[in-house]
Tab-separated table of C-alpha atoms and ligand atoms in Angstrom:
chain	number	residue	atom	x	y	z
A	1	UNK	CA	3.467	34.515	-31.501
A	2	UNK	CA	3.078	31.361	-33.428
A	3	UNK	CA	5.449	28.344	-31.669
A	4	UNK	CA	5.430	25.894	-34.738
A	5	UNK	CA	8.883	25.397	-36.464
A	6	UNK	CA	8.464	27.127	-39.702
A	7	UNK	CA	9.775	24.777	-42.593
A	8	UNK	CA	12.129	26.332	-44.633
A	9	UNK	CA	11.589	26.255	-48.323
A	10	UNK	CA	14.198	23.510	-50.311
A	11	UNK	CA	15.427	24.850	-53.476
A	12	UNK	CA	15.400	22.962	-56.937
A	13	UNK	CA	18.218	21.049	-58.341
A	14	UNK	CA	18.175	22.982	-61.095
A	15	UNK	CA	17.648	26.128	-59.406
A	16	UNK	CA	20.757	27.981	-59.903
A	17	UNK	CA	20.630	27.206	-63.755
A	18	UNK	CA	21.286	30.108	-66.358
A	19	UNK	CA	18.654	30.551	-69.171
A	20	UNK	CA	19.930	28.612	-72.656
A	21	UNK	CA	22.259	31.015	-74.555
A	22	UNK	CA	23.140	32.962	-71.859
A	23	UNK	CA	27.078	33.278	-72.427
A	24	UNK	CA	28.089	36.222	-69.783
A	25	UNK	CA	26.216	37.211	-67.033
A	26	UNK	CA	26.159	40.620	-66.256
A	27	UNK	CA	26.668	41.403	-62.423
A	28	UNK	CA	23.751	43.021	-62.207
A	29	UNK	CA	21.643	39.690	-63.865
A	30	UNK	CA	23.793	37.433	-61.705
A	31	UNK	CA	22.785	39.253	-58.545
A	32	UNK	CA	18.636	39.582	-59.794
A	33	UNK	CA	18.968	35.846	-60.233
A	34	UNK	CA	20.214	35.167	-56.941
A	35	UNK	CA	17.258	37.384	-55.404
A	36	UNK	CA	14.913	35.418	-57.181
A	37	UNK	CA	16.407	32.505	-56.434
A	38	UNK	CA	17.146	32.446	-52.736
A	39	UNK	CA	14.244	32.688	-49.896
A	40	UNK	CA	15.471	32.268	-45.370
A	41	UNK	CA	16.406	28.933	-44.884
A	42	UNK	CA	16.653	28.965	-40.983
A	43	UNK	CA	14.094	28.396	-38.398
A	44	UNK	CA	12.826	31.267	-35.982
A	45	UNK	CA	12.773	30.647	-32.270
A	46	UNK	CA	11.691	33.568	-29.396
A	47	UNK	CA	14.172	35.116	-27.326
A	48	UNK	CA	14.521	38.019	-24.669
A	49	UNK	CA	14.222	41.050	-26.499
A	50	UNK	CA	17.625	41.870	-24.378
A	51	UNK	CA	19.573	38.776	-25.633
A	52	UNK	CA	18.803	39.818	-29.969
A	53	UNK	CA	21.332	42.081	-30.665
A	54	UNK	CA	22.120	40.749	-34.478
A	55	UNK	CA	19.325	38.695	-34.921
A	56	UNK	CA	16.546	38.697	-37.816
A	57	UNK	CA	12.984	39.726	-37.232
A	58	UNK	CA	11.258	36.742	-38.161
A	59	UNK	CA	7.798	38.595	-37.773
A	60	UNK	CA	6.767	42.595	-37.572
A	61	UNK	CA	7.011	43.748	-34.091
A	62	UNK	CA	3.911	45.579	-32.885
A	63	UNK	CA	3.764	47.994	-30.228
A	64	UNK	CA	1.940	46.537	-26.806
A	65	UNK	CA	1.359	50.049	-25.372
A	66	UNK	CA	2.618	53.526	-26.500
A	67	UNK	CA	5.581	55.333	-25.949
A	68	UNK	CA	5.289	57.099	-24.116
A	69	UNK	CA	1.851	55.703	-22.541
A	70	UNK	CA	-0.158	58.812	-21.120
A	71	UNK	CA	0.831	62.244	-21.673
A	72	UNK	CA	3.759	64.270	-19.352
A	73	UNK	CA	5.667	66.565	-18.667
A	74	UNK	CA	9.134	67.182	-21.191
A	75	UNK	CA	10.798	69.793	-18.520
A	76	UNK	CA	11.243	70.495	-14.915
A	77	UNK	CA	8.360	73.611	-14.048
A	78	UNK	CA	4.954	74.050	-13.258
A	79	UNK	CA	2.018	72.812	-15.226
A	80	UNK	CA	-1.338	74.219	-15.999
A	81	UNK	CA	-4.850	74.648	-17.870
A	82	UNK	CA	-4.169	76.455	-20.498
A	83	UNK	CA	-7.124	77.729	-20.893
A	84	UNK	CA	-7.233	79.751	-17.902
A	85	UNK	CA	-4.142	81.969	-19.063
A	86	UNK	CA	-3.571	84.825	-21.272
A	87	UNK	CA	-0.890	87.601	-22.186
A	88	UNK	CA	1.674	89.412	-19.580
A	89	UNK	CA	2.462	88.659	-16.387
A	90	UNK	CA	0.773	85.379	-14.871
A	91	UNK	CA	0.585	84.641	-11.213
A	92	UNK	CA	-1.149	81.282	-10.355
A	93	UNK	CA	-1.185	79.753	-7.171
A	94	UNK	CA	0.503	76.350	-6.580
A	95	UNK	CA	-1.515	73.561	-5.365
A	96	UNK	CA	-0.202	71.169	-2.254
A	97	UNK	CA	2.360	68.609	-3.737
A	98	UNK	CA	3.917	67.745	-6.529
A	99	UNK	CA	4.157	65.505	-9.704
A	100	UNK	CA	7.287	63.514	-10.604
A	101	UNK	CA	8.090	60.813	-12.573
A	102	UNK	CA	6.850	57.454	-11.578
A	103	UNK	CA	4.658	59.586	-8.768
A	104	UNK	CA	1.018	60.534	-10.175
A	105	UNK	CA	-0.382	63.351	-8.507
A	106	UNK	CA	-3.633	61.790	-6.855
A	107	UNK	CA	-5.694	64.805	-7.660
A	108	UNK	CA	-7.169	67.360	-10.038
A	109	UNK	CA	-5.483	70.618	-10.545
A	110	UNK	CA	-8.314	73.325	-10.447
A	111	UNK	CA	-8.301	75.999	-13.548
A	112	UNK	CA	-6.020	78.980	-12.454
A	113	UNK	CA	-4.282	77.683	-10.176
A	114	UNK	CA	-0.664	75.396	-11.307
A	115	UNK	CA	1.124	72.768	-9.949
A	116	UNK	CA	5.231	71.464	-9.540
A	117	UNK	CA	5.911	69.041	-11.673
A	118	UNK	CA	9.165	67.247	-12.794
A	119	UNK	CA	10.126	66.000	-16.154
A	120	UNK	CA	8.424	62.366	-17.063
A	121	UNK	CA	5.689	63.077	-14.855
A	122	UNK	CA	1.887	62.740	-16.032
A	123	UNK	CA	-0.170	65.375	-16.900
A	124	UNK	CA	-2.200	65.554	-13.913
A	125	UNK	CA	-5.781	66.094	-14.219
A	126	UNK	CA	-6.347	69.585	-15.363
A	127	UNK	CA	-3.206	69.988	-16.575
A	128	UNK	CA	-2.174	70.540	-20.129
A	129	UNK	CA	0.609	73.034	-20.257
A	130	UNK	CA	4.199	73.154	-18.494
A	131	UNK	CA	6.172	76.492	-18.119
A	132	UNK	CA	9.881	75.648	-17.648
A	133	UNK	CA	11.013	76.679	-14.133
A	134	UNK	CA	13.827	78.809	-15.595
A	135	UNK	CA	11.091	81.306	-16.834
A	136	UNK	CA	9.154	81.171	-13.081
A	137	UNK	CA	9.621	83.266	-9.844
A	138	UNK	CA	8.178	81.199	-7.120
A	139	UNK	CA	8.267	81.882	-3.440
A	140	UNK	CA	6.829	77.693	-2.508
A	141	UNK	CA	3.028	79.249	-2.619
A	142	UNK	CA	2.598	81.175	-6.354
A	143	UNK	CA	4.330	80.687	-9.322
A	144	UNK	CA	4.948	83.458	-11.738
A	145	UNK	CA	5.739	83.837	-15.446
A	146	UNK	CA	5.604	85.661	-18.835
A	147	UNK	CA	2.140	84.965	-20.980
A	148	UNK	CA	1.565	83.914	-23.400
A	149	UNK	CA	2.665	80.663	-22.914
A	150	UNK	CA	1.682	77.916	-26.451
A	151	UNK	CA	-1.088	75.135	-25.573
A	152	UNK	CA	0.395	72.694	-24.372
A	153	UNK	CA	4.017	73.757	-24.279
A	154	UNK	CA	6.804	71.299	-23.155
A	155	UNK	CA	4.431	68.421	-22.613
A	156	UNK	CA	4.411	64.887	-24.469
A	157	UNK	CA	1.201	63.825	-25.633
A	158	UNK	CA	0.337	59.969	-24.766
A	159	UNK	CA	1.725	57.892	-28.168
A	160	UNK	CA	3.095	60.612	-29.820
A	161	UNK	CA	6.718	58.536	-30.054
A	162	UNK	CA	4.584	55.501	-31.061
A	163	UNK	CA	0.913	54.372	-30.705
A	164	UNK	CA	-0.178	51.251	-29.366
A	165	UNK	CA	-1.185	48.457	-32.257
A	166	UNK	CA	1.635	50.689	-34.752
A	167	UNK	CA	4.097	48.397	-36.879
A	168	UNK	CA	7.723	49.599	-34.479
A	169	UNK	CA	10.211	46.847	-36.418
A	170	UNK	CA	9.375	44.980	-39.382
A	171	UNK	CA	10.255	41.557	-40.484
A	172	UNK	CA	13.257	41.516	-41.496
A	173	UNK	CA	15.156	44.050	-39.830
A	174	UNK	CA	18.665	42.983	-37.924
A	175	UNK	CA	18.233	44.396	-33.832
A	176	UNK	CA	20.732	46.937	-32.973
A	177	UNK	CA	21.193	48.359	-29.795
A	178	UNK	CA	18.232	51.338	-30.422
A	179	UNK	CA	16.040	48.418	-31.323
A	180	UNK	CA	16.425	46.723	-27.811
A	181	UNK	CA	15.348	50.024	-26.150
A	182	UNK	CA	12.819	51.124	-28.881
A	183	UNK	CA	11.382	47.390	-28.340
A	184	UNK	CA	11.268	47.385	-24.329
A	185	UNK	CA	9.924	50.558	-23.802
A	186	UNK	CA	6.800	49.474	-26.329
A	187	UNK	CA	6.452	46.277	-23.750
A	188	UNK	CA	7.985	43.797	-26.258
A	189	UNK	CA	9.839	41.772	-23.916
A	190	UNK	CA	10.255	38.984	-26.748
A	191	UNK	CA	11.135	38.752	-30.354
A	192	UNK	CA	10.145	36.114	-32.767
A	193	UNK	CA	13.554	35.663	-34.483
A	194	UNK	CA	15.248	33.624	-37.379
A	195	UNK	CA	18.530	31.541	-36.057
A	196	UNK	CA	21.305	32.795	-37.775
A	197	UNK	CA	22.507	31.577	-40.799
A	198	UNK	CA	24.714	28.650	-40.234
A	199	UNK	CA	27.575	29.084	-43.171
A	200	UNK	CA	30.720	26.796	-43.796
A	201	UNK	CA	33.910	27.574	-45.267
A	202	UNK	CA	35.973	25.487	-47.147
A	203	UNK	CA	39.264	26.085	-48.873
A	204	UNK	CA	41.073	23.587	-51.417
A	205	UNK	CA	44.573	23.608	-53.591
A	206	UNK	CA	47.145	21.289	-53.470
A	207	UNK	CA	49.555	24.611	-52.876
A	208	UNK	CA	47.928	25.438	-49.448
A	209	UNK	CA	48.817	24.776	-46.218
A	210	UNK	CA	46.123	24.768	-43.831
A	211	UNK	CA	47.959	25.488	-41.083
A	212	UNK	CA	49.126	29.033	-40.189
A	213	UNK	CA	51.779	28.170	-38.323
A	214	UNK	CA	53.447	25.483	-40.483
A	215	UNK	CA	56.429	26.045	-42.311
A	216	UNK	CA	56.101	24.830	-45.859
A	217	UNK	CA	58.608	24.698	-49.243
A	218	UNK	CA	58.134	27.637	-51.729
A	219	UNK	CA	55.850	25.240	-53.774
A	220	UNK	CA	53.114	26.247	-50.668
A	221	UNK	CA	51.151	29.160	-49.733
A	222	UNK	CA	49.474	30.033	-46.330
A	223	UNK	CA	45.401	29.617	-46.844
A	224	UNK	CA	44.451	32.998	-46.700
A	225	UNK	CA	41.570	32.718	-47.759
A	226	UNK	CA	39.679	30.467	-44.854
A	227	UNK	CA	40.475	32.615	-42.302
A	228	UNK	CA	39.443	35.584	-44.887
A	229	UNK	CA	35.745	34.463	-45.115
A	230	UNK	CA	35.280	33.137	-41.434
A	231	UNK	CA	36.005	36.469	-39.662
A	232	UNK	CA	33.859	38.322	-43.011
A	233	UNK	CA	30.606	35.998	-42.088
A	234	UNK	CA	31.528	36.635	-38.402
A	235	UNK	CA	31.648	40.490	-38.658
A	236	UNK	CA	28.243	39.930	-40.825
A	237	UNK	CA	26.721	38.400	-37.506
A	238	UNK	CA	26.389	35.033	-39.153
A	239	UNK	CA	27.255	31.828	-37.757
A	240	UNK	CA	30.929	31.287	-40.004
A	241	UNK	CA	32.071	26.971	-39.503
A	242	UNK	CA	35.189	26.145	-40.215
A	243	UNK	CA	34.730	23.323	-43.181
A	244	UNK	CA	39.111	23.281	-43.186
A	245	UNK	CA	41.290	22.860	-45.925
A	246	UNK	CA	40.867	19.699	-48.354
A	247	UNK	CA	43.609	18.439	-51.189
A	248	UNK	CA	42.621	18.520	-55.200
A	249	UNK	CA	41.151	15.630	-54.729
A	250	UNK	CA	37.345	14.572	-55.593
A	251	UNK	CA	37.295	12.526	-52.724
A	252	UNK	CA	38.567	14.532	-50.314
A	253	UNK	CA	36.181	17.236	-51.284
A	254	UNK	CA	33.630	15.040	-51.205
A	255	UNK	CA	34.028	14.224	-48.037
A	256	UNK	CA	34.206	18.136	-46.705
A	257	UNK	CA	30.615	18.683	-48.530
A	258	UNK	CA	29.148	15.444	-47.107
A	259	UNK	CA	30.393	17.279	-43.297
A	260	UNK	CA	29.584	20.636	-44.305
A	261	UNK	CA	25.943	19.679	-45.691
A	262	UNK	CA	25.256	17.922	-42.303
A	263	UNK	CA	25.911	21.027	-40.146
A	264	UNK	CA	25.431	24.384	-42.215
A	265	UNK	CA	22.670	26.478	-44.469
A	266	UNK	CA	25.724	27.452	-47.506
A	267	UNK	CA	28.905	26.578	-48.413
A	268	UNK	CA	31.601	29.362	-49.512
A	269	UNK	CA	34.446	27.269	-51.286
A	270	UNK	CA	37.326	28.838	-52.597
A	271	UNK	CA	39.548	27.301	-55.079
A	272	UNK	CA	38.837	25.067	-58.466
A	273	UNK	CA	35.784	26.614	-59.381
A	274	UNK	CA	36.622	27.079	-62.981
A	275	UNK	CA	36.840	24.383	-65.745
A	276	UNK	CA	40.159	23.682	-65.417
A	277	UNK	CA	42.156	19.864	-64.796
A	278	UNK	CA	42.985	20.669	-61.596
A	279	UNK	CA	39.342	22.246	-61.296
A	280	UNK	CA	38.098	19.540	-58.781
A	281	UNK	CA	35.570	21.790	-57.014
A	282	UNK	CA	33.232	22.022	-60.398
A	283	UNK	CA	33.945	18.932	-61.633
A	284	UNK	CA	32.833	17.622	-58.363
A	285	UNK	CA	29.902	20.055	-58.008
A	286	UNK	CA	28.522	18.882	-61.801
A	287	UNK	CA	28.135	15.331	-60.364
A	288	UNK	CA	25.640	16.784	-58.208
A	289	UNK	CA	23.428	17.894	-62.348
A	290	UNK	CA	22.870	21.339	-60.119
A	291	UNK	CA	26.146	22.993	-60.803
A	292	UNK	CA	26.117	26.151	-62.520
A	293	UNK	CA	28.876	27.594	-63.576
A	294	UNK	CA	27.940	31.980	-64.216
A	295	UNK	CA	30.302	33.430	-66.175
A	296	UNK	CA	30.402	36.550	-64.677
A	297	UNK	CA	31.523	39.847	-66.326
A	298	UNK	CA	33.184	40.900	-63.871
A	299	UNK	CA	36.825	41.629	-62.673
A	300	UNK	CA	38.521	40.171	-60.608
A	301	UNK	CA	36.875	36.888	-60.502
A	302	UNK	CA	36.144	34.243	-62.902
A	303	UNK	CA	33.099	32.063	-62.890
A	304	UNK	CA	31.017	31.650	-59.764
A	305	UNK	CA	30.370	27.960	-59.644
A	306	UNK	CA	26.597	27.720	-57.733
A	307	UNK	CA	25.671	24.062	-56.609
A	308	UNK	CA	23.640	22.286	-54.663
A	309	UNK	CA	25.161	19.656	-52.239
A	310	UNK	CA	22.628	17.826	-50.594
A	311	UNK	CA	20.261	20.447	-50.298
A	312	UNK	CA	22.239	23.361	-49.258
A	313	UNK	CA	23.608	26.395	-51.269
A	314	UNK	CA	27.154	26.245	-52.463
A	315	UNK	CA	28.620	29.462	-53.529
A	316	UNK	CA	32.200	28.342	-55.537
A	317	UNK	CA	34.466	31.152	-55.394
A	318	UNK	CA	37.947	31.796	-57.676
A	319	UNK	CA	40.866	31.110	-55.038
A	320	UNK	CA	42.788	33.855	-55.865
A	321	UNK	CA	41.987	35.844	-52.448
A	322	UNK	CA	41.059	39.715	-54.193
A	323	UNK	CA	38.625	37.567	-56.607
A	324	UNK	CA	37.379	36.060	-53.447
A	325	UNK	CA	36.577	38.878	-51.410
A	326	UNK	CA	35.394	40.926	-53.778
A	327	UNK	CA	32.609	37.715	-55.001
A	328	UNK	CA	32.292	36.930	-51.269
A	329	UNK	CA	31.348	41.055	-50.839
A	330	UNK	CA	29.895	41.770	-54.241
A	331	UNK	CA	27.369	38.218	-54.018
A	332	UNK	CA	27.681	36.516	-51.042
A	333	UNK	CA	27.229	39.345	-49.235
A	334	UNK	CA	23.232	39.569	-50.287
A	335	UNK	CA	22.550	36.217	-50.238
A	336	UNK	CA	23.451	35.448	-47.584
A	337	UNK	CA	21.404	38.075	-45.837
A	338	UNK	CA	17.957	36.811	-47.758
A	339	UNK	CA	18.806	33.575	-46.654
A	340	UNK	CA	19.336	34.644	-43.240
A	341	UNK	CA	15.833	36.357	-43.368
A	342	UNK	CA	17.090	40.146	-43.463
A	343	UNK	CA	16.357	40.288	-47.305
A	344	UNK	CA	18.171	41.327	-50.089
A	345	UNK	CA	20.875	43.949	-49.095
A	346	UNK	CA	22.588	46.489	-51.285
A	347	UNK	CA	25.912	47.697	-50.576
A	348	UNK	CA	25.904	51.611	-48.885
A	349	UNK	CA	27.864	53.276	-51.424
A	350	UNK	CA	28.356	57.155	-52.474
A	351	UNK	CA	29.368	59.344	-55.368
A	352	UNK	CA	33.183	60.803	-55.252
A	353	UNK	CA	35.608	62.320	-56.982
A	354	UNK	CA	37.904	59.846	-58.562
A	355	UNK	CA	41.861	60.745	-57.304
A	356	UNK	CA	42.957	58.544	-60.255
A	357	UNK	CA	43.190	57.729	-64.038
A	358	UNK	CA	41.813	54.683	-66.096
A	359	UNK	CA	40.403	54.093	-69.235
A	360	UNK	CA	37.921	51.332	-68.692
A	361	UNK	CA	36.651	49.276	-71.912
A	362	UNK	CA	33.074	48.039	-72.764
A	363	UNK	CA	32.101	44.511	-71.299
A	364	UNK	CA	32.466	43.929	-67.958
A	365	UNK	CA	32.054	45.674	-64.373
A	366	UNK	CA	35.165	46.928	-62.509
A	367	UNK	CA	35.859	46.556	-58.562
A	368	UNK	CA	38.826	48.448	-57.952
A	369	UNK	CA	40.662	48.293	-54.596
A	370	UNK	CA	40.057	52.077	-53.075
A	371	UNK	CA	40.172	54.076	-50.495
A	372	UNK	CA	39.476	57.971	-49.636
A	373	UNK	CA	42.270	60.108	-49.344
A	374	UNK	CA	42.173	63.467	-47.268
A	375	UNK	CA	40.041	65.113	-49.599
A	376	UNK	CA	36.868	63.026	-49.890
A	377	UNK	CA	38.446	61.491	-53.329
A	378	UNK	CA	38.910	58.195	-54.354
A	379	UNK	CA	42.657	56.714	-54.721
A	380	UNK	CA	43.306	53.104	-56.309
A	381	UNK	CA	45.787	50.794	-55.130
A	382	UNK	CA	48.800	51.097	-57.692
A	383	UNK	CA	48.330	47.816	-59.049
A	384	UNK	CA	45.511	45.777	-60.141
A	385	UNK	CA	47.343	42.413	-60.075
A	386	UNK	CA	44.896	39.904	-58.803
A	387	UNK	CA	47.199	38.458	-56.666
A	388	UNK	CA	48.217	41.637	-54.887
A	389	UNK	CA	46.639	40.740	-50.945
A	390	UNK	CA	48.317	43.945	-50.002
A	391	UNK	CA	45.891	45.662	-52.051
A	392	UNK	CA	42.911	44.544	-50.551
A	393	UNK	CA	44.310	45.565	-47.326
A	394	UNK	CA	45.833	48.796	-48.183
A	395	UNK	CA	42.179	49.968	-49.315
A	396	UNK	CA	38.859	50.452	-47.257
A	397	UNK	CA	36.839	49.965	-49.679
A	398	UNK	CA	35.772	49.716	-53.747
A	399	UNK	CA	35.712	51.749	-56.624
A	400	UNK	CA	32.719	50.400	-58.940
A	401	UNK	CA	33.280	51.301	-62.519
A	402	UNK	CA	30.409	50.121	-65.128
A	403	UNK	CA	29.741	47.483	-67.419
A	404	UNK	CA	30.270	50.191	-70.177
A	405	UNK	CA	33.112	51.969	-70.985
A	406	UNK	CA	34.778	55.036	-68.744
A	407	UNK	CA	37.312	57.336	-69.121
A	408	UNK	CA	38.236	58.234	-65.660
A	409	UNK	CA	40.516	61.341	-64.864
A	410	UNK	CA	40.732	63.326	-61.576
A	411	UNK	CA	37.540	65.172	-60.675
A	412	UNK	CA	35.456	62.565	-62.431
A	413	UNK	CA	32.864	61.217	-60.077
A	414	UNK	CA	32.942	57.159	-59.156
A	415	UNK	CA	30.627	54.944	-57.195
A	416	UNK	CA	32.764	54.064	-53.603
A	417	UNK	CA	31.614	51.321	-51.746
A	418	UNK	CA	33.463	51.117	-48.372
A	419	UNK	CA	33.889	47.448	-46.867
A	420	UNK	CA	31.937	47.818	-44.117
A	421	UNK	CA	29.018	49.347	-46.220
A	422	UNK	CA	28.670	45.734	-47.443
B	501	AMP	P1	42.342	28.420	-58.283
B	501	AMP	O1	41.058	29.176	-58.300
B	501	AMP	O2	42.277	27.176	-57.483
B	501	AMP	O3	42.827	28.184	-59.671
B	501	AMP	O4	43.408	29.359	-57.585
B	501	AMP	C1	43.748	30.617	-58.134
B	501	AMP	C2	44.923	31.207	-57.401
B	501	AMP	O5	44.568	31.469	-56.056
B	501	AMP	C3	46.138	30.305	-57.333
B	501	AMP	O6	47.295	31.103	-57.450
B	501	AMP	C4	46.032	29.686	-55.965
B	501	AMP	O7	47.285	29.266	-55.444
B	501	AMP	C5	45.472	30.819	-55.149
B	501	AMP	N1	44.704	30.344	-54.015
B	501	AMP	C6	43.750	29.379	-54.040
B	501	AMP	N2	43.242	29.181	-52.825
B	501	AMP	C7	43.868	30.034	-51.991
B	501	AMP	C8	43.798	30.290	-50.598
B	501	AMP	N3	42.932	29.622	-49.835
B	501	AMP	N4	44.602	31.228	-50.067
B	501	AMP	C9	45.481	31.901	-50.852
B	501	AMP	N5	45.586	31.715	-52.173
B	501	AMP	C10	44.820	30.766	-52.752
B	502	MG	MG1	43.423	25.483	-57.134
């Protein structure tokens, strides 16, 4: 394993631009673009293999012996040369001691006769075939059973799980708890792994008040939305920094980049990102020359304002909180993994019945809040209003309708995407 800090790539100023002429985006462009775009920003480092759980491959991981490493025995019974059986009733004698698991038998098992042996034992010498004890009479001296018994019946053969030198994990891939013992038992004590993706948060209106627990006029509203996209990146085993709550202000904004910059990868703002007066977030973010506003066909949302603030990724999202977790889901969601090193991700999703009725125009893609009801079909949430929050709770998931146009009725089938496919 290489020790040198890898450098991460910096993106261009202009990077996030849109070709000339390009009026909407289609979600499908936007989210190409990004993928082309975006490359791991974090270093790697090597921990115990028992202390990944969540973290990115950084490098393929490559089998130090096989699993399992010589051949054995699948079942309690007796093992024996195959060879030396046949059909009907066999009667071999058994040889002085035993093989178990983790205790080789020291010698050779001569052809004809058999030997005890335990499950996870080797395959002595001589041995090649195990009859499973509940098929044997045995009275401690012979064993007896029904021929013919298959070659090598209930025995492992040495790397037939994997082979030493064989790719077991590759680059990329996020360690789960199968991984840690699929890892170990190859002898791959440590991982060469990306640190995880450091990503701020940062919320901004006038309107808001930061804190949960304040009481405010009916001019304010709580900020949903921060504590929204923290515990999202958190559930998506990322790193999620609180970048707090700053006023339509340039200056206060500023000065939330300028922290954020210094101590995270990307920025997910929410609020202002349109073009606007009160619109401080892009006018800010154009001051920068790398702001790109993509006007996204898409609803909800509006235009995702993309930026760079000193360096680092900053993904503008609509404030409105169903526009921002659906962008946050819908884009975020994939970039954030590529820039975390686990590469582009698509959202699990699966064809099913639609348990409602809409009759979708040409032009833009759909998100509809959804969930399944007792028969495997698709119900919406009774109102699209943007600001509906209840919505976005009441469902567990999305209905994706297309850019084109639809006619849905019950029975016809719709993509669902379920949040936590995402
Ligand atoms: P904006 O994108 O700033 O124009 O905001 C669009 C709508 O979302 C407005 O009704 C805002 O009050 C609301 N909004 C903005 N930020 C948040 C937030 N953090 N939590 C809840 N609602 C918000
Ligand atoms: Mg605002």
């Amino acid at each position: 394993m290489s020790e040198t800090p890898l450098v991460p790539p910096r993106l261009k100023n202009d990077c996030f631009a849109m070709p000339q002429g390009v009026d909407w985006v289609k979600v499908d462009e936007a989210l190409a673009r990004l993928r082309d775009i975006l490359s791991p920003v974090t270093e790697v480092e090597t921990l115990p293999t028992a202390d990944a759980r969540g973290r990115v491959l950084a490098e393929d991981c490559v089998a130090r012996r096989s699993n399992p490493p010589a051949a054995n025995s699948a079942v309690d019974g007796y093992g024996f040369a195959h060879a030396a059986t046949g059909d009907g009733v066999q009667n071999l004698p058994l040889v002085d001691g035993r093989a178990a698991a983790g205790q080789a038998y020291a010698g050779e098992v001569p052809a004809g006769s058999a030997i005890r042996i335990l499950t996870g034992a080797i395959l002595p010498p001589g041995v090649d075939t195990v009859v499973l004890e509940e098929d044997c009479a045995t009275d401690g001296n012979r064993v007896a059973f029904d021929g013919p018994i298959k070659p090598n019946a209930n025995t492992r053969k040495a790397g037939e799980d994997v082979a030493k030198g064989e790719v077991a994990l590759e680059k990329g891939h996020v360690i789960r708890p199968p991984d840690i013992a699929l890892l170990t038992a190859l002898g791959i004590a440590e991982v060469y792994v990306y640190r995880p993706l450091r990503v701020g948060v940062l919320s901004t209106g006038d309107e808001l008040l930061s804190d949960p627990m304040a009481e405010g006029g009916a001019d304010k509203i709580y900020d949903a939305n921060r504590p929204m996209l923290l515990s999202l990146i958190e559930s998506w085993g990322l790193d999620a920094v609180d970048l707090g709550h700053a006023l339509d202000d340039e200056a206060a904004i500023r000065q939330r980049l300028d922290d954020g910059a210094a101590k995270v990868d990307v920025i997910l703002t929410s609020g202002g990102a349109s073009a606007g007066d009160e619109d401080h977030v892009s006018r800010l973010l154009k001051s920068t020359g790398s702001l790109s506003s993509w006007r996204i066909a898409l609803k909800p949302g509006r235009p995702l304002a993309l930026a760079l603030w000193q360096g680092v990724p900053v993904f503008g999202f609509p404030g409105n909180p169903v526009a921002a977790f659906v962008c946050a889901l819908v884009f975020a969601r994939p970039a954030l993994s590529l820039l975390g090193g686990a590469g582009w991700r698509e959202p699990t999703s699966f064809v099913v019945a639609a348990a409602f009725s809409k009759n979708k125009k040409p032009g833009r893609r759909e998100y509809l809040r959804a969930r399944l009801n007792k028969d495997g079909a698709a119900e919406v949430f009774r109102s699209e209003g943007s600001g509906r929050i209840s919505g976005l709770s009441w469902a567990e998931g999305l209905v994706e309708l297309p850019d084109e146009a639809i006619n849905v009725t019950p029975g016809v089938p719709v993509k669902f995407l379920p949040y936590s496919g995402f």
